[in-house]
Tab-separated table of C-alpha atoms in Angstrom:
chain	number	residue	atom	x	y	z
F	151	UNK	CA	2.900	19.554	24.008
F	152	UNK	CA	3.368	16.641	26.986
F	153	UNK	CA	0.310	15.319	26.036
F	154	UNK	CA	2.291	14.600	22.646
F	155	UNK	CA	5.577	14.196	23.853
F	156	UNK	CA	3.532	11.111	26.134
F	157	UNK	CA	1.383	10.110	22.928
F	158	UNK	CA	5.141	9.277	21.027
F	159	UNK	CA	6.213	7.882	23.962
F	160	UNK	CA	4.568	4.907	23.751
F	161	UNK	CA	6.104	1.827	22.015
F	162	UNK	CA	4.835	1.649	18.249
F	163	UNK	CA	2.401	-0.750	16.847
F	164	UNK	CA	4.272	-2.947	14.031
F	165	UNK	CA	1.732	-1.609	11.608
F	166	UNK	CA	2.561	2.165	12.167
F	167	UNK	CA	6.471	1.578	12.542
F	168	UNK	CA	6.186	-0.574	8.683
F	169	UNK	CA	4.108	2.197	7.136
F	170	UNK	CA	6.330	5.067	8.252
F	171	UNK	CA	9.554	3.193	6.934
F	172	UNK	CA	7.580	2.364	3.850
F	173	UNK	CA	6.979	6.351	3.721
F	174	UNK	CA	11.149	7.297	4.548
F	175	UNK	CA	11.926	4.766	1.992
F	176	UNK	CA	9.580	6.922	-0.562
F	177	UNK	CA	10.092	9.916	0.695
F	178	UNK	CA	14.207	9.153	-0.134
F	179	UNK	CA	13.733	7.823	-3.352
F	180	UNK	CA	11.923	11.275	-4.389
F	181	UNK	CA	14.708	13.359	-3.128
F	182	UNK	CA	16.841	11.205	-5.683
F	183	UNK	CA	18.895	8.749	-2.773
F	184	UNK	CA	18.328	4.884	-2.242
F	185	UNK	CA	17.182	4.380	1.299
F	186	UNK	CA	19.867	2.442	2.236
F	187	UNK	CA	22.485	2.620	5.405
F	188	UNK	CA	25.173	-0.110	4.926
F	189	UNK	CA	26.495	2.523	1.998
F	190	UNK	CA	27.511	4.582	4.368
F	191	UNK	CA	30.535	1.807	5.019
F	192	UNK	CA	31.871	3.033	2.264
F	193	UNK	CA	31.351	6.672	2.368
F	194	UNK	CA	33.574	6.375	5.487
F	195	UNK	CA	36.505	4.527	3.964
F	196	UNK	CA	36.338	6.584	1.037
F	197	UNK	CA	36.251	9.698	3.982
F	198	UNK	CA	39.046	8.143	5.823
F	199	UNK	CA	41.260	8.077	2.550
F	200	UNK	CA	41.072	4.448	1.337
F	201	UNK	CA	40.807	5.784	-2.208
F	202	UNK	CA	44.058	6.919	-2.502
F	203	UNK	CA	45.286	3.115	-2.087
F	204	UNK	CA	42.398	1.084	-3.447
F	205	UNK	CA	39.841	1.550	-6.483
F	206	UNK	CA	36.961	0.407	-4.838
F	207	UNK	CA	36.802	3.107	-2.261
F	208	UNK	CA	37.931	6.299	-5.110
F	209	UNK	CA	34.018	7.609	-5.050
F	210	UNK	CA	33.126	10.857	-5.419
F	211	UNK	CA	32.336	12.063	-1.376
F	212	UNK	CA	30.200	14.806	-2.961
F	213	UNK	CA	27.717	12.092	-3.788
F	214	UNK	CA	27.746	10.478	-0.843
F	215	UNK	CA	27.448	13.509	1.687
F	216	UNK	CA	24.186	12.829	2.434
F	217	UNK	CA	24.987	9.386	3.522
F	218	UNK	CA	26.956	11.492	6.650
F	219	UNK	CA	24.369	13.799	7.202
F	220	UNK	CA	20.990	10.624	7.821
F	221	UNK	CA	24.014	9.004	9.683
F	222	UNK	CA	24.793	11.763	12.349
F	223	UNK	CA	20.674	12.201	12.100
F	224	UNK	CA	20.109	8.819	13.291
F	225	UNK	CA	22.451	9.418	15.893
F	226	UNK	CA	20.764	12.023	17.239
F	227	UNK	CA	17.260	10.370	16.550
F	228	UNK	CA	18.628	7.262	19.146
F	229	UNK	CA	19.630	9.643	21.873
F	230	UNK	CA	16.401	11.451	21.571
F	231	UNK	CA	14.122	8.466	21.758
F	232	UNK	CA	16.207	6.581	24.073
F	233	UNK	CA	16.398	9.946	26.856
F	234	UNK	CA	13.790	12.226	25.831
F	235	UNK	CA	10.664	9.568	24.713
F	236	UNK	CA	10.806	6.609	26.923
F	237	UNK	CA	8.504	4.956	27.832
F	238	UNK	CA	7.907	2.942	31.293
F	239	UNK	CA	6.841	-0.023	29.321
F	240	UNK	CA	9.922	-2.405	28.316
F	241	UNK	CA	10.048	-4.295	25.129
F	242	UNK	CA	7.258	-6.513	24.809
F	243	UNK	CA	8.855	-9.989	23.681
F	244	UNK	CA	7.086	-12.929	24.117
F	245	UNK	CA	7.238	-15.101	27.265
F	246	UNK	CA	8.414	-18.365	24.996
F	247	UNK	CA	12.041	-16.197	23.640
F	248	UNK	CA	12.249	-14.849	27.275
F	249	UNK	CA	12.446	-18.454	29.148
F	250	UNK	CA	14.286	-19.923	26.544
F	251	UNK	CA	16.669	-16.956	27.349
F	252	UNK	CA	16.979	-18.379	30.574
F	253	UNK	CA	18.335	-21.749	29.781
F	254	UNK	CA	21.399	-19.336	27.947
F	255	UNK	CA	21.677	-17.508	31.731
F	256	UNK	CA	20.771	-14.311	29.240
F	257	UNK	CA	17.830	-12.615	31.934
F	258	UNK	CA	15.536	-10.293	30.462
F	259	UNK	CA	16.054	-6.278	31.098
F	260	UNK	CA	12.857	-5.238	32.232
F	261	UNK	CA	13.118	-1.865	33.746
F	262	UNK	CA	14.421	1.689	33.050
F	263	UNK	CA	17.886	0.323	34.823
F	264	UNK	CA	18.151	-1.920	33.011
F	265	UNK	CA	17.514	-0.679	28.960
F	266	UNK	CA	14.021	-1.762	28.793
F	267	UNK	CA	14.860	-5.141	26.618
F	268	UNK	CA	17.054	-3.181	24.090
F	269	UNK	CA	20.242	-5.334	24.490
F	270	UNK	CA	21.375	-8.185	26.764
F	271	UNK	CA	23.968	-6.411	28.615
F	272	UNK	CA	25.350	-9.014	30.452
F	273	UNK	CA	27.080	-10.424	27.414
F	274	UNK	CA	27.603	-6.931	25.876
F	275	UNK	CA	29.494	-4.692	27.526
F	276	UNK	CA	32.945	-3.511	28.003
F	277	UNK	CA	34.266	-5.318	30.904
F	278	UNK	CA	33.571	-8.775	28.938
F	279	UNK	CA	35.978	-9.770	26.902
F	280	UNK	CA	33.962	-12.556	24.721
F	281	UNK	CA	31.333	-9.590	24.345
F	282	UNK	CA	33.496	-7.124	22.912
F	283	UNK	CA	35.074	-9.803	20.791
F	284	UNK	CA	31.563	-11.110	19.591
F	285	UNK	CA	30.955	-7.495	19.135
F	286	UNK	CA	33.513	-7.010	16.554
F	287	UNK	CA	33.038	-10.211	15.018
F	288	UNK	CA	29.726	-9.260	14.167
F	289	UNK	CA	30.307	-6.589	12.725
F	290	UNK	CA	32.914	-7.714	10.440
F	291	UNK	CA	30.165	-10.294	9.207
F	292	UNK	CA	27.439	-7.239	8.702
F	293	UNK	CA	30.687	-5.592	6.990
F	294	UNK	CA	31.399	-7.670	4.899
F	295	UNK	CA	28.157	-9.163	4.268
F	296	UNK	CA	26.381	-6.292	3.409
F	297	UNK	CA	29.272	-4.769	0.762
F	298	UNK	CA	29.290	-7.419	-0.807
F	299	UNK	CA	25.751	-7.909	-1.159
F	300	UNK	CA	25.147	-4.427	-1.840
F	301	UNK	CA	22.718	-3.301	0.863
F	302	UNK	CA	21.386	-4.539	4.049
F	303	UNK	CA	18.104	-4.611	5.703
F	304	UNK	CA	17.034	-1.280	4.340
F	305	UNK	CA	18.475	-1.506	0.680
F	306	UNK	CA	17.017	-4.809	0.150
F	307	UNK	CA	14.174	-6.124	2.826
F	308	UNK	CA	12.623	-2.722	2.219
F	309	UNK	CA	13.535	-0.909	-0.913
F	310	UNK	CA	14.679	-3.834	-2.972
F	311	UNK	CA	11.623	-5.648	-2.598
F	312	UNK	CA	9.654	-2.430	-2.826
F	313	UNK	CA	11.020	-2.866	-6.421
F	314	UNK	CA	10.561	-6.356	-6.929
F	315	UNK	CA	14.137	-6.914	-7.276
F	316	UNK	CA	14.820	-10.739	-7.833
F	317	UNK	CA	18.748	-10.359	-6.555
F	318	UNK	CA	16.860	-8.471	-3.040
F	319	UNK	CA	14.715	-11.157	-2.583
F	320	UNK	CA	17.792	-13.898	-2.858
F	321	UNK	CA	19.483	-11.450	-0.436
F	322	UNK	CA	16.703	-11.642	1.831
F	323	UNK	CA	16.792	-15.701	1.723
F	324	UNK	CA	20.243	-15.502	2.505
F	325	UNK	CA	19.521	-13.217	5.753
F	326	UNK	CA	17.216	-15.580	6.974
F	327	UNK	CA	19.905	-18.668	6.184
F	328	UNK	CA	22.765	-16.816	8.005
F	329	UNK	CA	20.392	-15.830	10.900
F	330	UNK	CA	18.632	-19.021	11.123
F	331	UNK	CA	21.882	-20.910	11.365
F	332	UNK	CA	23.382	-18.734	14.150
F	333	UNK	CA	20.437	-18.509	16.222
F	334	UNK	CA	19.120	-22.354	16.133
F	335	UNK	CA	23.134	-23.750	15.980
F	336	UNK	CA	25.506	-21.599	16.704
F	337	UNK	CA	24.544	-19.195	19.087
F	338	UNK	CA	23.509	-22.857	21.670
F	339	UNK	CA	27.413	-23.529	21.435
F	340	UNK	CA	28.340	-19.691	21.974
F	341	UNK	CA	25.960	-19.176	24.744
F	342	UNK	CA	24.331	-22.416	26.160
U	68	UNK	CA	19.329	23.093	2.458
U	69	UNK	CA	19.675	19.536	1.070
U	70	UNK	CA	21.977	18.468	4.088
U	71	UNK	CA	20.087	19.491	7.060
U	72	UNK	CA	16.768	17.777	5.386
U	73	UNK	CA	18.680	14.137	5.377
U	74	UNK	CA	19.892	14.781	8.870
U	75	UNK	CA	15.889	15.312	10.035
U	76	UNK	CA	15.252	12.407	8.061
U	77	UNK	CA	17.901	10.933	9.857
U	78	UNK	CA	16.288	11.902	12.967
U	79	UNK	CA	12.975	10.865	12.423
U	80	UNK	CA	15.066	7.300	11.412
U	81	UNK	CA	16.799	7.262	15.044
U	82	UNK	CA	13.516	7.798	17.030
U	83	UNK	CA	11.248	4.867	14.543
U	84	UNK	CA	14.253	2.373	15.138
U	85	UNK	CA	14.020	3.114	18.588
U	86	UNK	CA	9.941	3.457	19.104
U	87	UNK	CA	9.529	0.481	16.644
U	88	UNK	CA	11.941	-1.525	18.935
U	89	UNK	CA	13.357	-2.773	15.501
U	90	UNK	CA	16.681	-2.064	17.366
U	91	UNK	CA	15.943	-4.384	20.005
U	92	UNK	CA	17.973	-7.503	19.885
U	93	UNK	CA	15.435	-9.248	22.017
U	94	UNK	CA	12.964	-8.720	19.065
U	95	UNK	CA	15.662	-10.163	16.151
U	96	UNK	CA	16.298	-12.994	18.411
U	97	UNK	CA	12.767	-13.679	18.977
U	98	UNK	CA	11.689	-13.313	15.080
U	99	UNK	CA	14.571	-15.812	14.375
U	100	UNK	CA	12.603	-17.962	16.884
U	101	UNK	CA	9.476	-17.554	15.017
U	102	UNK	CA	7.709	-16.588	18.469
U	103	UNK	CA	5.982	-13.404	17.298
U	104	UNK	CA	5.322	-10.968	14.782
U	105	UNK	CA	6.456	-8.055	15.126
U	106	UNK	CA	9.371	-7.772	13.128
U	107	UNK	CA	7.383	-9.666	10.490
U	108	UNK	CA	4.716	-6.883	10.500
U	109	UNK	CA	7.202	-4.124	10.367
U	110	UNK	CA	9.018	-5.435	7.212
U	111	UNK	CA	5.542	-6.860	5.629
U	112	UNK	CA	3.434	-3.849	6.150
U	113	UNK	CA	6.875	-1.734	4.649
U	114	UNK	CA	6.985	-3.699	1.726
U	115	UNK	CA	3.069	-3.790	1.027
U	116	UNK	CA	3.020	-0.368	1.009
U	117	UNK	CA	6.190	0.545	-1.223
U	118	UNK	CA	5.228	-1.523	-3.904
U	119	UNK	CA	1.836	-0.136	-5.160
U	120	UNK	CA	3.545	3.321	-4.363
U	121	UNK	CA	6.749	2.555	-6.373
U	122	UNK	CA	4.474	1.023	-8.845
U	123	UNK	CA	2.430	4.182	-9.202
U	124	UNK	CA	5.412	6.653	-9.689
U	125	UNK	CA	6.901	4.850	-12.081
U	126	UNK	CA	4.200	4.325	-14.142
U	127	UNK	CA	3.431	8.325	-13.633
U	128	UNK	CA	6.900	8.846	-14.967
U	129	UNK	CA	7.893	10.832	-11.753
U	130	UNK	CA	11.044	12.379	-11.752
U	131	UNK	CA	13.224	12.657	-8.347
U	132	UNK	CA	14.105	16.126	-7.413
U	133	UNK	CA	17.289	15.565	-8.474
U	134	UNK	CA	15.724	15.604	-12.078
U	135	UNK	CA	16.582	12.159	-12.985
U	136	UNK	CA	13.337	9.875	-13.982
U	137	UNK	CA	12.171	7.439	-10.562
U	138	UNK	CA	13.623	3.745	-11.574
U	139	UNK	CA	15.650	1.731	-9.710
U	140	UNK	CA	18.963	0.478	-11.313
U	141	UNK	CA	18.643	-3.566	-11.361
U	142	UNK	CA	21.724	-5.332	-9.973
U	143	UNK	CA	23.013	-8.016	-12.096
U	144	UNK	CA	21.670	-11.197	-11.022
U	145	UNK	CA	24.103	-13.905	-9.107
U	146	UNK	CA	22.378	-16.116	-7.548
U	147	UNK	CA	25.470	-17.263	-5.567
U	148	UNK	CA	26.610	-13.903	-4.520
U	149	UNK	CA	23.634	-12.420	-3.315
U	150	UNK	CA	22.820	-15.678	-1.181
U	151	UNK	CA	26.399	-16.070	0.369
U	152	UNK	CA	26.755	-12.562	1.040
U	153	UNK	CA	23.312	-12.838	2.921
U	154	UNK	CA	24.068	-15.222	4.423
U	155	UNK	CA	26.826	-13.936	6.100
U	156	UNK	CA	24.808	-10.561	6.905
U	157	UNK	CA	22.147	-12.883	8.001
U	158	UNK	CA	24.817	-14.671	10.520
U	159	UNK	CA	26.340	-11.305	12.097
U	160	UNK	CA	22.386	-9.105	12.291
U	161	UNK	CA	21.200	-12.699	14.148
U	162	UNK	CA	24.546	-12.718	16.612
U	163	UNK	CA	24.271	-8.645	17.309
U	164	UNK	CA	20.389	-8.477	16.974
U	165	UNK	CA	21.410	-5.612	15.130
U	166	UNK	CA	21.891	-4.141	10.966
U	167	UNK	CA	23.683	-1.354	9.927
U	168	UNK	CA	20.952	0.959	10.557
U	169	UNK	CA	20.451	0.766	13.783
U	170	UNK	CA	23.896	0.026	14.676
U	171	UNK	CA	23.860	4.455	14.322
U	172	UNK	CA	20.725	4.133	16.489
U	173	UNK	CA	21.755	1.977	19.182
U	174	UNK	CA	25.302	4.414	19.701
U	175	UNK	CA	23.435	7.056	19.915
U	176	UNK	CA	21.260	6.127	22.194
U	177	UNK	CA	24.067	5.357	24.482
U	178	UNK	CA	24.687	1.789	24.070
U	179	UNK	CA	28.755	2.436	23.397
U	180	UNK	CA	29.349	-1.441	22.774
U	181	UNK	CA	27.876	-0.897	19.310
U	182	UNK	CA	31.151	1.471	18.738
U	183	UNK	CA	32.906	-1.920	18.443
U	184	UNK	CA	30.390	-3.122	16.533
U	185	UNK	CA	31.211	-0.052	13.757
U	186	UNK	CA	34.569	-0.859	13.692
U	187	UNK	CA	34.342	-4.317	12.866
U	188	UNK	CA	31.638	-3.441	9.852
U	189	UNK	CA	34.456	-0.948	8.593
U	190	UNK	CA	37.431	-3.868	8.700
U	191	UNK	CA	34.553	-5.826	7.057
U	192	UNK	CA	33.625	-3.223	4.521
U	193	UNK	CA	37.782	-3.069	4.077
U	194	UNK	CA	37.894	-6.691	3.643
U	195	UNK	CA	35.883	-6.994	0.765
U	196	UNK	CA	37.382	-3.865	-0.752
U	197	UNK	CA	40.691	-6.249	-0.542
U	198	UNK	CA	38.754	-9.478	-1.887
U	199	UNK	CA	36.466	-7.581	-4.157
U	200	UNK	CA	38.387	-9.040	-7.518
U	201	UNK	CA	38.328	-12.662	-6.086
U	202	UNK	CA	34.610	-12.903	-5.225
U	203	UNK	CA	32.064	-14.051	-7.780
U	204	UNK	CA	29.900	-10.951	-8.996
């Protein structure tokens, strides 16, 4: 059982971590859902009683139930890999993204301490105001972005184009406009 | 039955984020950068593989479990609202290093910041439910 609790452990190989999403995204589509998370946005608003005062959030929650269960899933999944299947080895970026992280003061977590290159938590954390407030900004973009686009990462990088959807691919172009722009001009001015 | 199978989905979900490091923001940053491949790989090797697959049961005629016949339901075609609404995904998963998915992932695996993070896609999500009638679809 260690031996494949320290087997999991280990970071995943690109190849591996594509083919198993590829698999979720099938397996999903069998059981009759999209594989898609940014849905869930809505599932929540309808939850929190949104429908009563607009049209676009009166869905049927039975529907959407699912949506809450892969949610609070995925939840769990993080706090198990994150405390249970760690591994010693941080986040293997390259050494070009980690000195030009330097020039923005942003130093690289390396160590268990220190999240193992998950998140740069010197600009995201609670007792920083601009992080908090960067924190929420972005997320009103992925929001808003994502409604009214109709699916995120997931819903269109992966299952959209798994169908050869035209409008996923144009999605897709746009994600790489909108994150092209922020890294290469707007994030220098936020950050540098 | 149905329920507790999409919450071990979910699961399995939390942990490949997490193993995959697709939740890293040092990796978005870095495939913005065009300084390696992984993310690349992840989404390329996904999408080579669905397509033959998706190809396959469709032209099988599967049916879901839910009895309805495998197909995808096209979305009408707008060029200039699937590229601005990208876009402005594109600007917010490049600032956070971070999509919806693991958004879930990152809060539970402890990183509470991402709690903010939720809140402002919901107030986004709410937004557009306001602008909704305004907005080329």
């Amino acid at each position: 059982m260690q031996e494949l609790i320290d087997f999991i452990s280990q970071p995943w190989h690109w190849a591996v971590s594509g083919f198993l999403i590829a698999s979720l995204s099938i397996l999903m589509t069998i059981l009759g859902e999209k594989f898609g998370i940014s849905g869930s946005y809505n599932a929540i608003c309808t939850a929190s009683g949104l429908g009563k005062k607009m049209r676009f959030f009166d869905r049927n929650l039975k529907d959407e139930f699912w949506r809450f269960s892969f949610i609070a899933g995925a939840l769990i999944g993080g706090y198990i890999a994150m405390h249970y299947l760690q591994s010693d080895a941080p986040v293997q970026i390259s050494a070009k993204t980690i000195t030009h992280l330097k020039d923005w003061g942003i130093h690289y977590p390396s160590s268990v301490s220190e999240n193992l290159g998950y998140l740069p938590t010197e600009i995201f954390n609670f007792s920083n105001p601009k992080g908090i407030l960067l924190a929420l900004a972005g997320g009103i973009l992925i929001g808003f972005g994502t409604r009214y686009g109709e699916g995120c990462t997931s819903g269109h990088a992966i299952n959209g184009l798994g169908h050869l959807q035209l409008p996923s691919l144009i999605a897709v172009i746009g994600f790489f406009i909108g994150g092209l722009l922020m890294t290469h001009l707007l994030m220098p001015w936020i950050f540098g | 039955m149905r329920n507790l199978l999409f919450a071990l989905l979910g699961v399995f979900f939390g942990v490949l984020m997490t193993k995959s490091e697709a939740i890293s923001w040092f990796r978005i940053h870095e495939m913005f950068r065009f300084e390696s491949i992984h993310m690349y790989g992840i989404i390329g090797v996904a999408v080579c593989t669905s397509i033959p697959v998706f190809w396959y049961l469709k032209k099988r005629k599967t049916k879901t479990l839910k009895g309805s016949l495998l197909a995808y339901k096209p979305k009408n075609l707008n060029v200039t609202r699937f590229l601005s609404a990208g876009t402005i995904f594109g600007l917010g998963w490049a600032l956070l290093g971070a999509c919806p998915g693991p958004i879930y992932v990152m809060i539970g695996g402890g990183f509470m910041i991402f709690g903010v993070v939720l809140i402002g896609a919901l107030i986004g999500t709410f937004l557009y439910g306001l602008l909704r009638e305004k907005l080329p679809h």
